[in-house]
Tab-separated table of C-alpha atoms and ligand atoms in Angstrom:
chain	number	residue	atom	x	y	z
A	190	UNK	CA	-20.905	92.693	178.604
A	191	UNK	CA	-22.379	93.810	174.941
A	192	UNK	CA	-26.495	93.539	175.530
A	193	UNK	CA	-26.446	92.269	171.665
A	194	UNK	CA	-23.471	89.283	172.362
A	195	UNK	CA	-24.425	86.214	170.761
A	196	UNK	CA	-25.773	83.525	173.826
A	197	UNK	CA	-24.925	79.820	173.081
A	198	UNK	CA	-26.103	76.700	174.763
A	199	UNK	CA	-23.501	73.768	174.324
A	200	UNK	CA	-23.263	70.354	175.094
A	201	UNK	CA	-19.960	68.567	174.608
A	202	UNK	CA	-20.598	64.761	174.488
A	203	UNK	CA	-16.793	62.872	175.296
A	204	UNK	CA	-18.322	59.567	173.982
A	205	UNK	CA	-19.158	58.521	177.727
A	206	UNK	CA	-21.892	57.613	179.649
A	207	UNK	CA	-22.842	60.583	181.365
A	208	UNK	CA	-22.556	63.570	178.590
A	209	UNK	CA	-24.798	60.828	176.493
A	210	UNK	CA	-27.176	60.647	178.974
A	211	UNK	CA	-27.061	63.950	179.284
A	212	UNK	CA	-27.681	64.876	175.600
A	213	UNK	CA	-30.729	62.758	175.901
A	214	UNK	CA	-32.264	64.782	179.327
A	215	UNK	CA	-31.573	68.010	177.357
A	216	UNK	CA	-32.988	67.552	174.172
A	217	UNK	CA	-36.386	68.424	174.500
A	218	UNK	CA	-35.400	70.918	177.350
A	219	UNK	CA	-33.209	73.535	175.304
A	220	UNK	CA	-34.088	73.129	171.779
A	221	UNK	CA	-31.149	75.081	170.143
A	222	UNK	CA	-28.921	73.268	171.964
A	223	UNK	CA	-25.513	72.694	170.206
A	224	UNK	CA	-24.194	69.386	170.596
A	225	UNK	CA	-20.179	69.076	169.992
A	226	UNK	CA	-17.532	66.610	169.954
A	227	UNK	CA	-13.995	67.278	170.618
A	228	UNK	CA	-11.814	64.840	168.535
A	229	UNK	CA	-8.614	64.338	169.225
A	230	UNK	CA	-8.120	61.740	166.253
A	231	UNK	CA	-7.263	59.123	168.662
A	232	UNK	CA	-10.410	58.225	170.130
A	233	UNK	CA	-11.800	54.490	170.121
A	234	UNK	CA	-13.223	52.761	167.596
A	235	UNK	CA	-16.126	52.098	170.375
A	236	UNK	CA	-16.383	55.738	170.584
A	237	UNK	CA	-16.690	57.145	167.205
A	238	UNK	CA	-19.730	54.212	166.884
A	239	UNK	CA	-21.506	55.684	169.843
A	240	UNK	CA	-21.619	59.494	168.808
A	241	UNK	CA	-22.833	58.621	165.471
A	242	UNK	CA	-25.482	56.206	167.581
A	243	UNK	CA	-26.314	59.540	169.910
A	244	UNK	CA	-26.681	61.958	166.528
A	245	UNK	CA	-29.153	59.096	164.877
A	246	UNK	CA	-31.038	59.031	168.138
A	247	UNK	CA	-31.060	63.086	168.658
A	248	UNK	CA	-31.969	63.413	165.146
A	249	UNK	CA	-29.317	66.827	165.112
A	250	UNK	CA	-25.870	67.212	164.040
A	251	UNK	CA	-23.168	66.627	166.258
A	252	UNK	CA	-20.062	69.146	165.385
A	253	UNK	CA	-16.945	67.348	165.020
A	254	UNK	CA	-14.158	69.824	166.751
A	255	UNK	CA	-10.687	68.832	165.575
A	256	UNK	CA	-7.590	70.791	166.703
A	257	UNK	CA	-5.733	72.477	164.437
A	258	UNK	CA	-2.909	70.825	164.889
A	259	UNK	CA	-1.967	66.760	165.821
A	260	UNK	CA	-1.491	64.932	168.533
A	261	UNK	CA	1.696	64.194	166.789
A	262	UNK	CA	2.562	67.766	166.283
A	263	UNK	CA	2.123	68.642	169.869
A	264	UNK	CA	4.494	65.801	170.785
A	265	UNK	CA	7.135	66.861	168.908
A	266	UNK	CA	6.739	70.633	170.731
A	267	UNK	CA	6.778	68.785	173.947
A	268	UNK	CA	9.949	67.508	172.737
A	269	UNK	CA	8.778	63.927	172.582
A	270	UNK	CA	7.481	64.022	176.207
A	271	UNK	CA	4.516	62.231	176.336
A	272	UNK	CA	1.584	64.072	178.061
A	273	UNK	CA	0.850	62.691	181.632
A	274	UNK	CA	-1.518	63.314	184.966
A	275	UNK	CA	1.205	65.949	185.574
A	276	UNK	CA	1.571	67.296	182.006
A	277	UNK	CA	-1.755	66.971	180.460
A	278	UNK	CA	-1.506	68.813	177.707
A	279	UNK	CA	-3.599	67.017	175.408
A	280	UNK	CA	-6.692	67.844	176.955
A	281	UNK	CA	-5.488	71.519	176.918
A	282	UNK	CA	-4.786	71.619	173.083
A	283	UNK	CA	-6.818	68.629	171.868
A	284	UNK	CA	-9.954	69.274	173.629
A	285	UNK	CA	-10.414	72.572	175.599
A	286	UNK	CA	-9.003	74.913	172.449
A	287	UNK	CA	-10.777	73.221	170.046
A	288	UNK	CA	-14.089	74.131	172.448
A	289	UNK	CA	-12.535	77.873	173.382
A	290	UNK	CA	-12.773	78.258	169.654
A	291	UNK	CA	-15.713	77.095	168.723
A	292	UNK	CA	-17.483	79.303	171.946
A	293	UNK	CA	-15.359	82.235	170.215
A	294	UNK	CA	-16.824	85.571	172.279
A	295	UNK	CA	-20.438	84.360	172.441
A	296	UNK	CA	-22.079	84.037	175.693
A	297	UNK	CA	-22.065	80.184	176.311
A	298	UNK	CA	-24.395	78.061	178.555
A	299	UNK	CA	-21.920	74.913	178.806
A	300	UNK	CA	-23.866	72.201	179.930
A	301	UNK	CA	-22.234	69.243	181.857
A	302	UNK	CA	-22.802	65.950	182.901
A	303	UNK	CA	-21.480	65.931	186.498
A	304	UNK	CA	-23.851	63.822	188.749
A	305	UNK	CA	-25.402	64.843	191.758
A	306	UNK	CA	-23.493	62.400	193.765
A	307	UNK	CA	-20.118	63.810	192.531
A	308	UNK	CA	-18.279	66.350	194.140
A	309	UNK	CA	-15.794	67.901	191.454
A	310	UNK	CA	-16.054	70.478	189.174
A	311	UNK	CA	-13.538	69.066	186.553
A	312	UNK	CA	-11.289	70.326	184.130
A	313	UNK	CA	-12.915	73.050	182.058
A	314	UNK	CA	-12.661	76.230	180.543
A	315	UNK	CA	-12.184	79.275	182.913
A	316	UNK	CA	-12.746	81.399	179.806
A	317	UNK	CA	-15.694	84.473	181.501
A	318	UNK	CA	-17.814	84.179	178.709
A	319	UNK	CA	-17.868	80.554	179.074
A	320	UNK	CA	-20.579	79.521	182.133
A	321	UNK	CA	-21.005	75.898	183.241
A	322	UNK	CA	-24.507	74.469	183.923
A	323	UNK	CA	-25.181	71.358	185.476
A	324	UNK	CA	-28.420	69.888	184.627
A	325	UNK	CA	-27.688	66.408	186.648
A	326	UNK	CA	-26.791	68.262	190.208
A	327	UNK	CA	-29.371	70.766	189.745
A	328	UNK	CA	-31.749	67.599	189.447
A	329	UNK	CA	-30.257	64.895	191.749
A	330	UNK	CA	-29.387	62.552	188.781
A	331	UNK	CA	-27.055	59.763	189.877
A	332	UNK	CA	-25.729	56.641	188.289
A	333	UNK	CA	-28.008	54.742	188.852
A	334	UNK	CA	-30.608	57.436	186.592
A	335	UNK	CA	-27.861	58.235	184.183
A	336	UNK	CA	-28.291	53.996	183.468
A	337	UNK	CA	-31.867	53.784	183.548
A	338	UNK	CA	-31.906	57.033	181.268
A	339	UNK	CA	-29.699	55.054	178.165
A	340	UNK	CA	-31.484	51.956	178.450
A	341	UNK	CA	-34.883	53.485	178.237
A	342	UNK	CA	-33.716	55.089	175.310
A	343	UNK	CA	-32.541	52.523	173.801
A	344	UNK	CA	-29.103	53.970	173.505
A	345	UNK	CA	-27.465	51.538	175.939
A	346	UNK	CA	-23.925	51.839	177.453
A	347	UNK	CA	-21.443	52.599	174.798
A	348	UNK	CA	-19.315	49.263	173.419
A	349	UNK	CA	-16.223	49.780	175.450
A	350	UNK	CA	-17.635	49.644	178.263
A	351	UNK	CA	-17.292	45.675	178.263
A	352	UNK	CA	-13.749	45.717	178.827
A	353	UNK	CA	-12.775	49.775	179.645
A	354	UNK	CA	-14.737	52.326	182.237
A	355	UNK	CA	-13.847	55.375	180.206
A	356	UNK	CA	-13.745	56.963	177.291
A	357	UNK	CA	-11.067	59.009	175.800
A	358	UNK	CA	-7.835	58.429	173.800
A	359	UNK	CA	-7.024	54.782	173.341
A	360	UNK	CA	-3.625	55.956	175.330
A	361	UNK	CA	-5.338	57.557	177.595
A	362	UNK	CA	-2.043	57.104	180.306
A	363	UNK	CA	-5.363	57.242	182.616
A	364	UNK	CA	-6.240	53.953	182.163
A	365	UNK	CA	-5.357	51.054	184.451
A	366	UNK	CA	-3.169	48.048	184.191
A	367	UNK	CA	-5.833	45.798	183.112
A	368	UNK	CA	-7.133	47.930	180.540
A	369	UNK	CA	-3.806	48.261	178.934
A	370	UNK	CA	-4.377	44.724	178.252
A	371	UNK	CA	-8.010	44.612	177.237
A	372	UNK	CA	-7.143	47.442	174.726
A	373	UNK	CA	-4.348	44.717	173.305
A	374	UNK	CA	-6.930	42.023	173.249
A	375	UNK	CA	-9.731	44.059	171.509
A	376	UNK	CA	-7.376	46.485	169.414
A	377	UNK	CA	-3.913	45.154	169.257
A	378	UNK	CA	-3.098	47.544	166.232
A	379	UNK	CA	-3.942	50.369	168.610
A	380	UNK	CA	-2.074	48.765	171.144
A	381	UNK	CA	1.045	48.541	168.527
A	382	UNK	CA	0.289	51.953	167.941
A	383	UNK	CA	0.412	53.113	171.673
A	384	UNK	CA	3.890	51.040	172.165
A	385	UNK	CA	5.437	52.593	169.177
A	386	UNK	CA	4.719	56.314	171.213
A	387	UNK	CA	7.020	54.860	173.933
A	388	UNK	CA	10.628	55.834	173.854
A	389	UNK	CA	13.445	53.660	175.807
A	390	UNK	CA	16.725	55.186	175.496
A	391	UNK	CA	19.584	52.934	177.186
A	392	UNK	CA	22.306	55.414	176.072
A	393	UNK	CA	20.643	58.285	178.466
A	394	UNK	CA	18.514	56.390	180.620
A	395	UNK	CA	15.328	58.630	179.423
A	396	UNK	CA	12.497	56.957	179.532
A	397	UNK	CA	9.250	58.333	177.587
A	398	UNK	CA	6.239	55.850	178.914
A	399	UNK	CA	2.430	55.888	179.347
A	400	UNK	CA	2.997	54.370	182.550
A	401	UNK	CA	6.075	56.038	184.954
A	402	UNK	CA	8.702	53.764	184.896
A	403	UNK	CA	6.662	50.864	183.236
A	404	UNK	CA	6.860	49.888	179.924
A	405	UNK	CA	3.626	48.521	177.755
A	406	UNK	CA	6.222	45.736	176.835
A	407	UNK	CA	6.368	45.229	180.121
A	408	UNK	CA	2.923	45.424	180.536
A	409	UNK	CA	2.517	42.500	177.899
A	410	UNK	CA	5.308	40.022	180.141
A	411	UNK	CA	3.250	40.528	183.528
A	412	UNK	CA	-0.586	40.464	181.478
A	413	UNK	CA	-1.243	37.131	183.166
A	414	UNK	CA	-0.667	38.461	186.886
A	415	UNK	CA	-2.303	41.532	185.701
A	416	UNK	CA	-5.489	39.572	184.920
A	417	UNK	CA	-5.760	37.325	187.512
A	418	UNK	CA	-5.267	40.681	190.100
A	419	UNK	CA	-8.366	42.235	188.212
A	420	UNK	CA	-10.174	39.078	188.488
A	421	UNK	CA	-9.975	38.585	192.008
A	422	UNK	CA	-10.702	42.485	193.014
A	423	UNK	CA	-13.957	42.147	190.932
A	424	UNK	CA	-15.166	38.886	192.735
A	425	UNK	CA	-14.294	40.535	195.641
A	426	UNK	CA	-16.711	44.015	194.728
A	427	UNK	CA	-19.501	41.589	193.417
A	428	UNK	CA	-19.516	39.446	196.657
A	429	UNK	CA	-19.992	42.886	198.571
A	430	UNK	CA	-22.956	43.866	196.195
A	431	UNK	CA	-24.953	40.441	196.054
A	432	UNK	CA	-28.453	40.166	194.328
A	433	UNK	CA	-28.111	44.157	192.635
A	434	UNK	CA	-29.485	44.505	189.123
A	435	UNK	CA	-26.540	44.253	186.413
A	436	UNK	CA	-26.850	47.737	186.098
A	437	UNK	CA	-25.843	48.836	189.927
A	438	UNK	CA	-23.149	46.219	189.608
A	439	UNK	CA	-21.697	47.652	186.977
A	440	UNK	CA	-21.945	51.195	188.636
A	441	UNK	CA	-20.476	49.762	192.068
A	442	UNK	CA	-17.643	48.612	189.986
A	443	UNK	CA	-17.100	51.771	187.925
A	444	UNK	CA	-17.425	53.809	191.012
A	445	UNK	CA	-14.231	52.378	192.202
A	446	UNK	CA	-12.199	53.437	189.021
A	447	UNK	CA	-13.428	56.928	189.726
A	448	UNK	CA	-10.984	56.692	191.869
A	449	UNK	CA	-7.997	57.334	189.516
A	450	UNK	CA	-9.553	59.854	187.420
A	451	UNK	CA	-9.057	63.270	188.411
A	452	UNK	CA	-12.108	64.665	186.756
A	453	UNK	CA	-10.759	64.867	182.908
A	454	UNK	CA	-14.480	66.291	182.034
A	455	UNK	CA	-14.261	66.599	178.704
A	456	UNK	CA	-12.644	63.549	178.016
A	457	UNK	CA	-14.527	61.225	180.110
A	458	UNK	CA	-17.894	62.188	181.191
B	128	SF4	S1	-8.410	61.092	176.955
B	128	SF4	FE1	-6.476	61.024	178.098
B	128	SF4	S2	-4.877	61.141	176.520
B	128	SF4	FE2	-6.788	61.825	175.550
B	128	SF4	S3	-6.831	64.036	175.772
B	128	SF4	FE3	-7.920	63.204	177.555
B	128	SF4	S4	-6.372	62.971	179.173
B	128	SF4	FE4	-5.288	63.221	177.201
């Protein structure tokens, strides 16, 4: 490697709890760090709120990354196949290029918010000149820290957080049941917008869905059942976790959704 190569310290923030939290242990630790944001242009409302709420409170620019080319335009190359746990390729071209390029050759100290309780690595960029750090597992950070850390800064959980667990696309085909309808009860445009994606084809029987097999319409007829199912699984988690701050209820709950996200880093953390 060139002794006179360029050497980078990056934090991407996804608009989540963790890379916030993480923004705020760093910032008097590395002072040239260089915060980023990869925007895919479909983020949450919630979301875009919070990273201009993290720049006011680092008082340093956060660099929007936008791909260079749409969502849209990526789903028409995928031949209208929208992108799935199996075919993720929206974190691929909406996220991690955007990031390659921005880390062009230089010698980059990524710096991500996995907690020390976690055992994953995530998805991230196997690019050589590109070399993970993790600040959190290096320190024993958990949740419960990565909590205390936003509300003593005043920062607080970001908005979505009252009725989704991550954040992310508003489509993210991640997201469960129940959030499908919360996202039609807090954004129904984006909800609209999300069906519209959806192609049912009776001709062929092709089906292109955010959920296999599942239509959001279908979603929509079954919301009540849907609801009522969430309802009852969180009295049952809060009757396990009696007399707990807000704070570890809220991370006993979210703990459990970990269990459907197969560590999209730098869309969720
Ligand atoms: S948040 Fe979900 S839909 Fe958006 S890029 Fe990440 S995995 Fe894809």
């Amino acid at each position: 490697m060139s002794q006179d190569r360029n050497v980078r310290h990056i934090l991407s923030l996804s608009g989540g709890k963790d890379s916030a939290a993480l923004a705020i242990f760093m910032r008097d630790r590395i002072m040239n760090m260089e915060y980023v944001f990869c925007d895919t242009g479909k983020e949450l409302p919630e979301t875009y709120a919070y990273i201009n709420k993290i720049e006011a409170y680092l008082g340093k620019p956060i660099i929007r990354l936008n791909p260079d080319y749409s969502f849209d335009h990526w789903l028409q190359v995928f031949g209208g196949f929208l992108p799935s746990p199996l075919a993720r390729w929206c974190t691929r071209q909406l996220k991690l290029k955007p990031f390659e390029q921005h880390c062009d050759d230089d010698l980059v100290y990524s710096y991500i918010g996995i907690r020390a309780e976690e055992d994953r690595i995530g998805y991230i960029s196997h690019k050589p000149n590109i070399r993970p750090v993790y600040p959190f597992k290096e320190d024993g950070i958990t949740k419960k820290d990565v909590i205390s850390i936003l509300e003593e800064s005043g920062l607080g959980l970001p908005e979505y957080y009252k009725w989704r667990s991550r954040s992310g696309c508003y489509f993210c085909f991640f997201q469960r049941k129940v959030e499908w309808i919360k996202l039609k009860h807090n954004h129904p445009d984006l909800f609209e917008q999300a069906k519209a994606y959806e192609k049912i084809s009776n001709s062929n029987g092709k089906q292109f869905t955010w959920i296999e097999r599942m239509p959001l319409s279908e979603i929509e007829n079954r919301e009540d059942d849907i609801l009522k199912k969430h309802e009852d699984s969180l009295k049952n988690r809060v009757r396990k976790i009696p007399n707990r701050p807000l704070g570890q209820v809220f991370g006993a709950i979210d703990e459990e959704d970990d269990s459907y996200d197969p560590s999209c880093i730098i869309c969720y953390l």
